[in-house]
CSV table of C-alpha atoms and ligand atoms in Angstrom, one decimal:
chain,number,residue,atom,x,y,z
A,1,MET,CA,-29.7,-4.6,13.3
A,2,THR,CA,-31.3,-1.6,11.8
A,3,ASP,CA,-33.9,0.6,13.5
A,4,ASN,CA,-35.0,2.2,10.2
A,5,ASN,CA,-34.7,1.4,6.6
A,6,THR,CA,-31.0,2.2,6.4
A,7,LYS,CA,-28.8,-0.8,5.8
A,8,TYR,CA,-25.5,-0.9,7.6
A,9,ILE,CA,-22.3,-2.0,5.9
A,10,TYR,CA,-19.2,-3.2,7.7
A,11,ILE,CA,-16.1,-3.2,5.5
A,12,GLU,CA,-13.1,-5.4,6.3
A,13,THR,CA,-9.9,-4.6,4.3
A,14,TYR,CA,-6.9,-6.8,3.6
A,15,GLY,CA,-3.7,-6.1,1.7
A,16,CYS,CA,-2.1,-2.9,0.4
A,17,GLN,CA,-2.8,0.8,1.0
A,18,MET,CA,-4.5,0.9,-2.4
A,19,ASN,CA,-7.2,-1.5,-1.0
A,20,PHE,CA,-7.7,0.7,2.1
A,21,SER,CA,-8.1,3.7,-0.2
A,22,ASP,CA,-10.6,1.7,-2.3
A,23,SER,CA,-12.6,0.9,0.8
A,24,GLU,CA,-13.0,4.6,1.3
A,25,ILE,CA,-14.3,5.0,-2.2
A,26,VAL,CA,-16.7,2.2,-1.7
A,27,SER,CA,-17.9,3.8,1.5
A,28,SER,CA,-18.5,7.1,-0.4
A,29,ILE,CA,-20.4,5.3,-3.2
A,30,MET,CA,-22.6,3.4,-0.7
A,31,THR,CA,-23.3,6.3,1.7
A,32,GLU,CA,-24.4,8.4,-1.4
A,33,ASN,CA,-26.9,5.7,-2.0
A,34,ASP,CA,-28.6,5.6,1.4
A,35,TYR,CA,-26.5,3.0,3.0
A,36,SER,CA,-24.6,3.7,6.2
A,37,ILE,CA,-21.1,2.5,7.3
A,38,THR,CA,-20.8,0.8,10.7
A,39,GLN,CA,-17.6,0.1,12.6
A,40,LYS,CA,-19.3,-2.7,14.5
A,41,ILE,CA,-19.6,-6.0,12.7
A,42,ASP,CA,-22.5,-7.0,15.0
A,43,ASN,CA,-24.6,-4.1,13.6
A,44,ALA,CA,-24.0,-5.0,10.0
A,45,ASP,CA,-26.7,-6.0,7.5
A,46,ILE,CA,-24.0,-6.3,4.8
A,47,ILE,CA,-20.3,-7.3,5.2
A,48,PHE,CA,-17.8,-6.4,2.5
A,49,ILE,CA,-14.4,-8.0,2.4
A,50,ASN,CA,-11.9,-6.1,0.3
A,51,THR,CA,-9.4,-8.8,-0.6
A,52,CYS,CA,-5.8,-9.2,-1.7
A,53,SER,CA,-4.3,-11.8,-4.1
A,54,ILE,CA,-0.7,-10.9,-4.0
A,55,ARG,CA,0.4,-14.1,-2.2
A,56,ASP,CA,-1.4,-17.3,-1.6
A,57,ASN,CA,-1.4,-16.8,2.2
A,58,ALA,CA,-3.4,-13.5,1.7
A,59,GLU,CA,-6.1,-15.5,-0.1
A,60,GLN,CA,-6.0,-18.2,2.5
A,61,ARG,CA,-6.7,-15.7,5.2
A,62,VAL,CA,-9.8,-14.5,3.4
A,63,ARG,CA,-11.0,-18.1,2.9
A,64,LYS,CA,-10.7,-18.7,6.7
A,65,ARG,CA,-12.5,-15.5,7.4
A,66,LEU,CA,-15.3,-16.6,5.1
A,67,ILE,CA,-15.8,-19.8,7.2
A,68,GLN,CA,-16.4,-17.6,10.2
A,69,LEU,CA,-18.7,-15.3,8.3
A,70,ASN,CA,-20.7,-18.3,7.1
A,71,ALA,CA,-21.3,-19.2,10.7
A,72,LEU,CA,-22.6,-15.6,11.3
A,73,LYS,CA,-24.9,-16.0,8.4
A,74,LYS,CA,-26.4,-19.2,9.8
A,75,LYS,CA,-27.4,-17.2,12.9
A,76,ASN,CA,-28.6,-14.3,10.8
A,77,PRO,CA,-29.9,-15.5,7.3
A,78,ASP,CA,-30.6,-11.9,6.2
A,79,LEU,CA,-26.9,-11.0,6.4
A,80,LYS,CA,-25.3,-10.4,3.0
A,81,ILE,CA,-21.7,-10.9,2.2
A,82,GLY,CA,-19.7,-9.3,-0.6
A,83,ILE,CA,-16.2,-10.0,-1.9
A,84,LEU,CA,-14.5,-6.9,-3.3
A,85,GLY,CA,-11.0,-6.3,-4.7
A,86,CYS,CA,-8.3,-8.5,-6.2
A,87,MET,CA,-9.6,-12.0,-5.2
A,88,ALA,CA,-13.0,-11.0,-6.8
A,89,GLU,CA,-11.2,-10.1,-10.0
A,90,ARG,CA,-8.9,-13.1,-10.0
A,91,LEU,CA,-11.4,-15.8,-9.3
A,92,LYS,CA,-14.6,-14.1,-10.8
A,93,SER,CA,-17.7,-16.4,-10.8
A,94,LYS,CA,-15.6,-19.4,-9.6
A,95,LEU,CA,-15.7,-17.7,-6.2
A,96,LEU,CA,-19.5,-17.7,-6.3
A,97,GLU,CA,-19.4,-21.5,-6.9
A,98,GLU,CA,-16.8,-22.2,-4.2
A,99,GLU,CA,-18.2,-19.9,-1.5
A,100,GLN,CA,-21.9,-20.5,-1.0
A,101,SER,CA,-22.1,-17.8,1.7
A,102,VAL,CA,-21.1,-15.0,-0.8
A,103,ASP,CA,-23.8,-12.9,-2.3
A,104,VAL,CA,-21.9,-10.4,-4.4
A,105,ILE,CA,-18.5,-10.3,-6.2
A,106,VAL,CA,-17.2,-6.9,-7.4
A,107,GLY,CA,-13.8,-6.2,-9.0
A,108,PRO,CA,-11.7,-3.1,-8.3
A,109,ASP,CA,-13.0,-1.1,-11.3
A,110,ALA,CA,-16.7,-1.9,-10.8
A,111,TYR,CA,-17.5,-0.2,-7.5
A,112,ARG,CA,-19.8,2.3,-9.1
A,113,ASP,CA,-22.1,-0.6,-9.9
A,114,LEU,CA,-22.3,-1.7,-6.3
A,115,PRO,CA,-25.6,0.0,-5.4
A,116,LYS,CA,-27.3,-1.6,-8.4
A,117,LEU,CA,-25.8,-5.0,-7.6
A,118,MET,CA,-27.0,-4.7,-4.0
A,119,LEU,CA,-30.6,-4.2,-5.2
A,120,ALA,CA,-30.4,-7.5,-7.0
A,121,VAL,CA,-28.9,-9.0,-3.9
A,122,GLU,CA,-31.8,-7.6,-1.8
A,123,ASP,CA,-34.1,-9.4,-4.2
A,124,GLY,CA,-32.4,-12.7,-3.3
A,125,GLN,CA,-30.1,-13.0,-6.3
A,126,ARG,CA,-26.4,-13.4,-6.4
A,127,ALA,CA,-24.6,-10.7,-8.4
A,128,ILE,CA,-21.2,-10.1,-10.0
A,129,ASN,CA,-19.3,-7.4,-11.9
A,130,VAL,CA,-15.6,-7.9,-12.5
A,131,ILE,CA,-15.2,-5.8,-15.7
A,132,LEU,CA,-11.9,-4.0,-15.7
A,133,SER,CA,-11.8,-0.5,-17.2
A,134,ALA,CA,-9.2,1.4,-19.1
A,135,GLU,CA,-10.5,4.7,-17.7
A,136,GLU,CA,-12.0,4.4,-14.3
A,137,THR,CA,-10.0,6.4,-11.6
A,138,TYR,CA,-12.9,7.3,-9.4
A,139,GLY,CA,-11.5,10.8,-9.8
A,140,ASP,CA,-14.7,12.6,-9.0
A,141,ILE,CA,-15.5,10.6,-5.9
A,142,SER,CA,-14.6,12.1,-2.6
A,143,PRO,CA,-13.6,9.2,-0.3
A,144,VAL,CA,-15.2,8.8,3.1
A,145,ARG,CA,-12.1,8.7,5.4
A,146,LEU,CA,-12.0,5.6,7.5
A,147,ASP,CA,-8.7,6.3,9.2
A,148,LYS,CA,-8.7,6.8,12.9
A,149,ASN,CA,-6.3,9.6,13.6
A,150,LYS,CA,-7.6,12.3,11.1
A,151,ILE,CA,-4.0,13.4,10.6
A,152,SER,CA,-2.7,11.2,7.7
A,153,ALA,CA,-4.6,10.2,4.6
A,154,PHE,CA,-4.0,8.4,1.4
A,155,ILE,CA,-4.8,9.8,-2.0
A,156,SER,CA,-5.0,7.4,-4.9
A,157,ILE,CA,-3.4,9.2,-8.0
A,158,MET,CA,-3.4,6.3,-10.4
A,159,ARG,CA,-4.7,2.8,-10.8
A,160,GLY,CA,-3.5,-0.4,-12.4
A,161,CYS,CA,-0.1,-1.6,-13.5
A,162,GLN,CA,1.3,-2.9,-16.8
A,163,ASN,CA,4.9,-3.7,-15.8
A,164,TYR,CA,4.1,-7.4,-15.8
A,165,CYS,CA,6.8,-8.4,-13.3
A,166,ALA,CA,6.9,-12.2,-13.8
A,167,TYR,CA,5.8,-13.1,-10.3
A,168,CYS,CA,3.0,-10.5,-9.9
A,169,VAL,CA,-0.7,-10.9,-10.2
A,170,VAL,CA,-1.5,-7.1,-10.0
A,171,PRO,CA,-1.6,-6.4,-13.7
A,172,TYR,CA,-4.3,-9.1,-14.0
A,173,THR,CA,-6.4,-8.0,-11.0
A,174,ARG,CA,-6.1,-4.2,-11.3
A,175,GLY,CA,-5.9,-3.8,-15.1
A,176,LYS,CA,-4.1,-1.2,-17.2
A,177,GLU,CA,-2.3,1.8,-15.8
A,178,ARG,CA,-4.3,5.0,-15.8
A,179,SER,CA,-3.7,8.4,-14.2
A,180,ARG,CA,-6.3,10.5,-12.4
A,181,ASN,CA,-7.1,14.1,-13.3
A,182,PRO,CA,-4.7,16.3,-11.3
A,183,GLU,CA,-7.3,18.9,-10.6
A,184,THR,CA,-9.4,16.3,-8.7
A,185,ILE,CA,-6.2,15.2,-6.8
A,186,LEU,CA,-5.3,18.8,-5.8
A,187,ALA,CA,-8.9,19.6,-4.8
A,188,GLU,CA,-9.0,16.5,-2.6
A,189,ALA,CA,-5.5,17.3,-1.1
A,190,GLU,CA,-6.6,20.9,-0.3
A,191,GLN,CA,-9.8,19.8,1.3
A,192,LEU,CA,-7.9,17.3,3.5
A,193,PHE,CA,-5.5,20.0,4.6
A,194,ASP,CA,-8.4,22.3,5.5
A,195,GLU,CA,-10.0,19.5,7.5
A,196,GLY,CA,-6.8,19.3,9.6
A,197,TYR,CA,-4.9,16.5,7.9
A,198,ARG,CA,-1.2,17.1,8.0
A,199,GLU,CA,0.2,14.2,6.0
A,200,LEU,CA,-0.8,12.9,2.6
A,201,THR,CA,0.5,9.9,0.8
A,202,LEU,CA,0.1,9.9,-3.0
A,203,LEU,CA,-0.6,6.3,-4.0
A,204,GLY,CA,-0.2,4.2,-7.1
A,205,GLN,CA,1.4,0.9,-8.1
A,206,ASN,CA,4.0,2.9,-9.9
A,207,VAL,CA,3.7,6.6,-9.2
A,208,ASN,CA,6.6,7.5,-11.4
A,209,SER,CA,4.7,6.7,-14.5
A,210,TYR,CA,1.9,9.2,-13.5
A,211,ARG,CA,1.0,11.1,-16.7
A,212,TRP,CA,-1.8,13.5,-17.4
A,213,GLU,CA,-2.7,14.5,-21.0
A,214,LYS,CA,0.3,13.5,-23.0
A,215,LYS,CA,3.0,14.5,-20.6
A,216,ILE,CA,1.7,18.0,-19.7
A,217,MET,CA,1.9,16.9,-16.1
A,218,GLY,CA,4.1,14.1,-14.8
A,219,PHE,CA,4.7,12.9,-11.3
A,220,PRO,CA,7.4,15.5,-10.3
A,221,GLU,CA,5.0,18.4,-11.3
A,222,LEU,CA,2.1,16.8,-9.5
A,223,LEU,CA,4.2,16.2,-6.3
A,224,SER,CA,5.4,19.8,-6.4
A,225,ARG,CA,1.8,21.2,-6.8
A,226,VAL,CA,0.7,19.1,-3.8
A,227,ALA,CA,3.7,20.2,-1.7
A,228,LYS,CA,2.9,23.8,-2.4
A,229,ILE,CA,-0.6,23.6,-0.8
A,230,ASN,CA,1.0,24.4,2.5
A,231,PRO,CA,4.4,24.1,4.1
A,232,LEU,CA,2.7,22.4,7.1
A,233,LEU,CA,1.5,19.6,4.9
A,234,ARG,CA,3.8,16.6,4.8
A,235,VAL,CA,3.7,14.7,1.5
A,236,ARG,CA,4.7,11.1,0.9
A,237,PHE,CA,4.3,8.8,-2.1
A,238,ALA,CA,4.4,5.1,-2.9
A,239,THR,CA,5.4,3.1,-4.8
A,240,SER,CA,8.3,3.9,-7.1
A,241,HIS,CA,9.7,1.4,-9.7
A,242,PRO,CA,13.5,1.7,-9.9
A,243,LYS,CA,13.4,1.8,-13.7
A,244,ASP,CA,11.4,5.0,-13.6
A,245,ILE,CA,12.7,7.0,-10.7
A,246,SER,CA,14.0,10.1,-12.4
A,247,ASP,CA,16.6,12.8,-11.6
A,248,LYS,CA,13.8,15.3,-11.9
A,249,LEU,CA,11.8,13.6,-9.1
A,250,ILE,CA,14.8,13.6,-6.8
A,251,GLN,CA,15.4,17.2,-7.5
A,252,THR,CA,11.8,18.0,-6.8
A,253,ILE,CA,12.1,16.4,-3.4
A,254,VAL,CA,15.2,18.5,-2.7
A,255,ARG,CA,13.3,21.7,-3.5
A,256,HIS,CA,10.4,21.0,-1.1
A,257,PRO,CA,11.3,20.5,2.5
A,258,ASN,CA,7.7,19.2,3.2
A,259,VAL,CA,8.1,16.3,0.8
A,260,CYS,CA,9.3,13.6,3.2
A,261,ARG,CA,12.9,12.3,3.0
A,262,SER,CA,11.8,8.8,2.5
A,263,ILE,CA,11.7,6.7,-0.7
A,264,HIS,CA,10.3,3.2,-1.0
A,265,LEU,CA,12.3,1.5,-3.9
A,266,PRO,CA,11.5,-2.2,-4.2
A,267,VAL,CA,14.6,-4.0,-5.3
A,268,GLN,CA,13.1,-7.6,-5.1
A,269,SER,CA,16.5,-9.2,-5.6
A,270,GLY,CA,20.2,-8.3,-5.8
A,271,SER,CA,21.0,-10.8,-8.5
A,272,ASN,CA,21.0,-9.7,-12.1
A,273,ARG,CA,19.9,-13.2,-13.3
A,274,MET,CA,16.9,-13.1,-11.0
A,275,LEU,CA,16.0,-9.5,-11.9
A,276,ASP,CA,16.0,-10.5,-15.6
A,277,LEU,CA,13.8,-13.6,-14.9
A,278,MET,CA,11.6,-11.4,-12.8
A,279,ASN,CA,11.2,-9.0,-15.8
A,280,ARG,CA,12.1,-6.0,-13.6
A,281,LYS,CA,13.8,-4.1,-16.5
A,282,TYR,CA,16.8,-2.8,-14.5
A,283,ASP,CA,19.9,-4.5,-13.1
A,284,ARG,CA,21.8,-4.3,-9.9
A,285,GLU,CA,24.2,-1.6,-11.3
A,286,TRP,CA,21.3,0.6,-12.4
A,287,TYR,CA,19.6,0.2,-9.1
A,288,LEU,CA,22.8,1.1,-7.2
A,289,GLU,CA,23.4,4.1,-9.4
A,290,ARG,CA,19.9,5.4,-8.6
A,291,ILE,CA,20.6,4.9,-4.8
A,292,ALA,CA,23.9,6.8,-5.2
A,293,PHE,CA,22.1,9.7,-6.9
A,294,ILE,CA,19.5,9.8,-4.2
A,295,LYS,CA,22.1,9.8,-1.4
A,296,LYS,CA,24.2,12.4,-3.2
A,297,HIS,CA,21.2,14.9,-3.4
A,298,ILE,CA,19.3,13.9,-0.3
A,299,PRO,CA,21.9,12.6,2.1
A,300,ASP,CA,19.4,12.1,4.9
A,301,CYS,CA,16.9,10.2,2.8
A,302,GLY,CA,15.5,7.0,4.4
A,303,ILE,CA,15.3,4.2,1.9
A,304,SER,CA,13.1,1.2,2.2
A,305,THR,CA,12.4,-1.8,-0.1
A,306,ASP,CA,10.6,-5.0,-0.9
A,307,ILE,CA,12.5,-8.3,-1.2
A,308,ILE,CA,11.3,-11.7,-2.5
A,309,SER,CA,13.2,-14.8,-1.4
A,310,GLY,CA,13.2,-18.1,-3.3
A,311,PHE,CA,12.0,-16.9,-6.8
A,312,CYS,CA,12.2,-19.6,-9.5
A,313,SER,CA,15.7,-21.2,-9.8
A,314,GLU,CA,17.3,-18.9,-7.2
A,315,THR,CA,20.6,-20.3,-6.1
A,316,GLU,CA,22.6,-19.7,-2.9
A,317,ALA,CA,24.8,-17.3,-4.9
A,318,ASP,CA,21.8,-15.3,-6.1
A,319,HIS,CA,20.6,-15.1,-2.5
A,320,GLN,CA,24.0,-13.9,-1.4
A,321,GLN,CA,23.7,-11.1,-4.0
A,322,THR,CA,20.5,-10.0,-2.3
A,323,MET,CA,22.1,-10.0,1.1
A,324,SER,CA,25.0,-8.0,-0.3
A,325,ILE,CA,22.8,-5.3,-2.0
A,326,MET,CA,20.9,-5.0,1.3
A,327,ARG,CA,24.2,-4.2,3.1
A,328,GLU,CA,25.4,-1.9,0.3
A,329,VAL,CA,22.2,0.2,0.4
A,330,GLY,CA,21.7,-0.1,4.2
A,331,TYR,CA,17.9,-0.1,4.0
A,332,GLU,CA,16.1,1.6,6.9
A,333,TYR,CA,13.2,-0.8,6.5
A,334,ALA,CA,12.1,-3.7,4.3
A,335,PHE,CA,9.0,-5.7,3.5
A,336,MET,CA,10.3,-9.3,3.0
A,337,PHE,CA,8.4,-12.2,1.4
A,338,LYS,CA,8.8,-15.8,0.3
A,339,TYR,CA,8.0,-16.2,-3.4
A,340,SER,CA,4.4,-17.5,-3.8
A,341,GLU,CA,3.5,-18.7,-7.3
A,342,ARG,CA,0.4,-16.9,-8.6
A,343,PRO,CA,-1.8,-18.6,-11.3
A,344,ASP,CA,-1.5,-17.2,-14.8
A,345,THR,CA,1.5,-14.9,-14.1
A,346,LEU,CA,4.5,-15.0,-16.5
A,347,ALA,CA,6.5,-17.0,-13.9
A,348,ALA,CA,3.7,-19.5,-13.4
A,349,LYS,CA,3.5,-20.1,-17.2
A,350,LYS,CA,7.3,-20.0,-17.9
A,351,TYR,CA,9.2,-21.2,-14.9
A,352,LYS,CA,9.2,-23.9,-12.3
A,353,ASP,CA,8.6,-22.9,-8.6
A,354,ASP,CA,11.5,-25.1,-7.8
A,355,VAL,CA,13.1,-23.6,-4.7
A,356,PRO,CA,12.1,-26.0,-1.8
A,357,GLU,CA,10.0,-24.4,0.9
A,358,VAL,CA,12.6,-25.1,3.6
A,359,ILE,CA,15.2,-23.2,1.5
A,360,LYS,CA,12.8,-20.3,0.9
A,361,SER,CA,12.2,-20.1,4.6
A,362,LYS,CA,15.9,-20.3,5.5
A,363,ARG,CA,16.8,-17.5,3.1
A,364,LEU,CA,13.9,-15.4,4.2
A,365,THR,CA,15.0,-15.8,7.9
A,366,GLU,CA,18.5,-14.7,6.9
A,367,ILE,CA,17.1,-11.7,5.1
A,368,ILE,CA,14.9,-10.7,8.0
A,369,ASP,CA,17.8,-11.1,10.5
A,370,LEU,CA,20.1,-8.9,8.3
A,371,GLN,CA,17.4,-6.3,7.9
A,372,GLN,CA,16.9,-6.2,11.7
A,373,GLN,CA,20.6,-5.4,12.1
A,374,LEU,CA,20.5,-2.8,9.3
A,375,SER,CA,17.5,-1.1,10.9
A,376,LEU,CA,19.1,-1.0,14.3
A,377,THR,CA,22.3,0.4,12.8
A,378,ALA,CA,20.3,3.1,10.9
A,379,ASN,CA,18.3,4.0,14.0
A,380,LYS,CA,21.4,4.2,16.2
A,381,LYS,CA,22.8,6.9,14.0
A,382,ASN,CA,19.9,9.1,15.1
A,383,ILE,CA,20.9,9.0,18.8
A,384,GLY,CA,21.8,12.5,20.0
A,385,SER,CA,20.1,14.2,17.1
A,386,VAL,CA,16.8,16.2,17.1
A,387,VAL,CA,14.1,15.1,14.7
A,388,GLU,CA,10.8,16.7,13.7
A,389,VAL,CA,7.9,14.4,14.5
A,390,LEU,CA,4.3,14.7,13.3
A,391,VAL,CA,2.2,13.3,16.2
A,392,GLU,CA,-0.3,10.6,15.1
A,393,GLY,CA,-1.5,9.1,18.3
A,394,PHE,CA,-0.6,7.6,21.6
A,395,SER,CA,2.1,4.9,21.8
A,396,LYS,CA,0.9,1.4,21.9
A,397,LYS,CA,2.2,0.9,25.4
A,398,SER,CA,1.2,4.0,27.3
A,399,GLN,CA,-1.3,6.9,27.3
A,400,HIS,CA,1.6,9.1,28.7
A,401,GLN,CA,3.6,8.6,25.5
A,402,LEU,CA,2.9,10.0,22.1
A,403,SER,CA,3.9,8.4,18.8
A,404,GLY,CA,4.5,9.8,15.4
A,405,ARG,CA,7.0,9.6,12.5
A,406,ASN,CA,9.9,11.7,11.4
A,407,SER,CA,10.4,12.7,7.8
A,408,GLN,CA,12.3,9.5,7.1
A,409,ASN,CA,9.2,7.5,8.1
A,410,LYS,CA,10.7,6.2,11.4
A,411,VAL,CA,8.4,5.8,14.3
A,412,VAL,CA,9.3,8.1,17.2
A,413,VAL,CA,8.0,7.7,20.8
A,414,PHE,CA,8.3,10.4,23.5
A,415,PRO,CA,6.6,11.7,26.7
A,416,LYS,CA,3.3,13.4,26.0
A,417,GLU,CA,3.8,16.5,28.3
A,418,ASN,CA,1.4,19.1,26.8
A,419,PHE,CA,1.6,18.0,23.1
A,420,ASN,CA,-1.3,16.8,21.1
A,421,ILE,CA,-2.2,14.7,18.1
A,422,GLY,CA,-1.5,16.7,14.9
A,423,ASP,CA,1.4,18.8,16.5
A,424,TYR,CA,4.9,19.0,15.0
A,425,VAL,CA,7.3,18.4,17.8
A,426,ASN,CA,11.1,18.5,17.9
A,427,VAL,CA,12.3,15.4,19.7
A,428,LYS,CA,15.9,14.7,20.9
A,429,ILE,CA,16.6,11.0,20.4
A,430,SER,CA,18.2,9.3,23.3
A,431,ASN,CA,17.6,5.6,22.6
A,432,CYS,CA,16.3,3.2,20.0
A,433,THR,CA,15.3,-0.3,19.0
A,434,ALA,CA,15.4,-1.7,15.5
A,435,ALA,CA,11.8,-0.5,15.0
A,436,THR,CA,11.5,2.7,17.1
A,437,LEU,CA,13.3,5.9,18.1
A,438,ILE,CA,12.9,7.0,21.7
A,439,GLY,CA,13.4,10.5,22.9
A,440,LYS,CA,12.0,13.6,24.6
A,441,ALA,CA,10.7,16.9,23.3
A,442,VAL,CA,13.2,19.8,23.3
B,1,5AD,N1,5.3,-13.7,-4.1
B,1,5AD,C1,5.9,-13.0,-3.2
B,1,5AD,N2,5.9,-11.7,-3.1
B,1,5AD,C2,5.3,-11.0,-4.0
B,1,5AD,N3,5.2,-9.7,-4.2
B,1,5AD,C3,4.4,-9.5,-5.4
B,1,5AD,N4,4.1,-10.7,-5.9
B,1,5AD,C4,4.6,-11.6,-5.1
B,1,5AD,C5,4.6,-13.0,-5.1
B,1,5AD,N5,4.0,-13.7,-6.1
B,1,5AD,C6,5.8,-8.7,-3.4
B,1,5AD,C7,6.8,-7.8,-4.1
B,1,5AD,C8,6.0,-6.5,-4.3
B,1,5AD,C9,5.2,-6.5,-3.0
B,1,5AD,C10,4.0,-5.6,-3.0
B,1,5AD,O1,4.8,-7.8,-2.9
B,1,5AD,O2,7.9,-7.6,-3.3
B,1,5AD,O3,6.9,-5.4,-4.3
B,2,SF4,FE1,3.4,-6.0,-9.5
B,2,SF4,FE2,5.7,-5.2,-10.8
B,2,SF4,FE3,3.3,-3.8,-11.1
B,2,SF4,FE4,4.6,-3.7,-8.7
B,2,SF4,S1,5.4,-2.9,-10.7
B,2,SF4,S2,2.4,-4.1,-9.1
B,2,SF4,S3,5.5,-5.8,-8.6
B,2,SF4,S4,3.7,-6.0,-11.8
């Protein structure tokens, strides 16, 4: 344990990039308050689990983990366990009743209260704060970077979501949409560049509705300001909602070569009937028009997406519409999920989760198989070309191979030679799989 009075915190993070970014904010708040962060769970006095509620299996994973942590606590009764993030917000004090090993529950907008709550916990109490805020952006907090490579970092530019897609729990766990002061974003970005970071991803549930002080600055202006920090800084962003992705944003990307040629545009379904039930506020035709606009102005843009199979009342014909939109767009990459009903969402209240599990699985398998083919086709097009790679680390398989990504966000692996992490390297692609481009520096 500890050799002085400092308490050591181990943070385990589940779910989206926003959660990973929040864990860095929590680390900053706690280290400002005389706690230390440890990378070794065995050294921890306190374990924080930053949780995700997006699908039931994400919550089940945390429940299973809590059984293991409970066993750790039996061996070390002084160990404290905290649940942070979306599960804390969704389940509130119910989680304290259900999980006897848990000492503290803190929702995504209450992290500033953590040091105070931990004092109560040290006093032997159980503590909770799950108040959502209309203003909190943690804009003034400089996150403690927990990433390993020190090359790419995430900057949270806004919090919350109020799109209320029928299936989605996020508006309930992360509250109303609010944008962070651009000056704090730019200061953080500049500092990261000075520290040697070469790739920043601007994060929000829906970055296209970023607004500061009544439209003086929207997302295209912010993106442009970050891109101008230095041509050697790569800038990415996620996630965009198809209903809000503007011509102005696409034109901003065109103007800045260091804004990556990669857009994540979750389609969810190719069927207009499903999109309407999902409350997505666009239809297939609108989505395809946006894709056509992107491809016209940024012909080399990589496009990725999110897809849900088996949403309420989805028929085989609806599913085929999803398969056909995938072919039509030719996604480079997709995150693909089975619909999982979340309590209290619009869909849970209004519709029946009536697609049988076997059908959901069958359709998901078809979607995954198709995406595999589309990714391979997209990757094969790169064979023979030269791509610029920002090196992020060694390849998983060998210390003689480096790994990084190109502007389109594809993983590229090539022999190390004399190159190092953080270098930009031009790599000629000679081979590929559905997941990786393989080549050699030129
Ligand atoms: N079931 C399955 N997938 C979901 N997503 C969000 N809510 C659900 C749900 N209830 C997916 C969407 C979203 C991604 C982050 O997670 O595709 O874009
Ligand atoms: Fe959920 Fe829709 Fe908001 Fe994305 S835009 S977080 S899917 S409600």
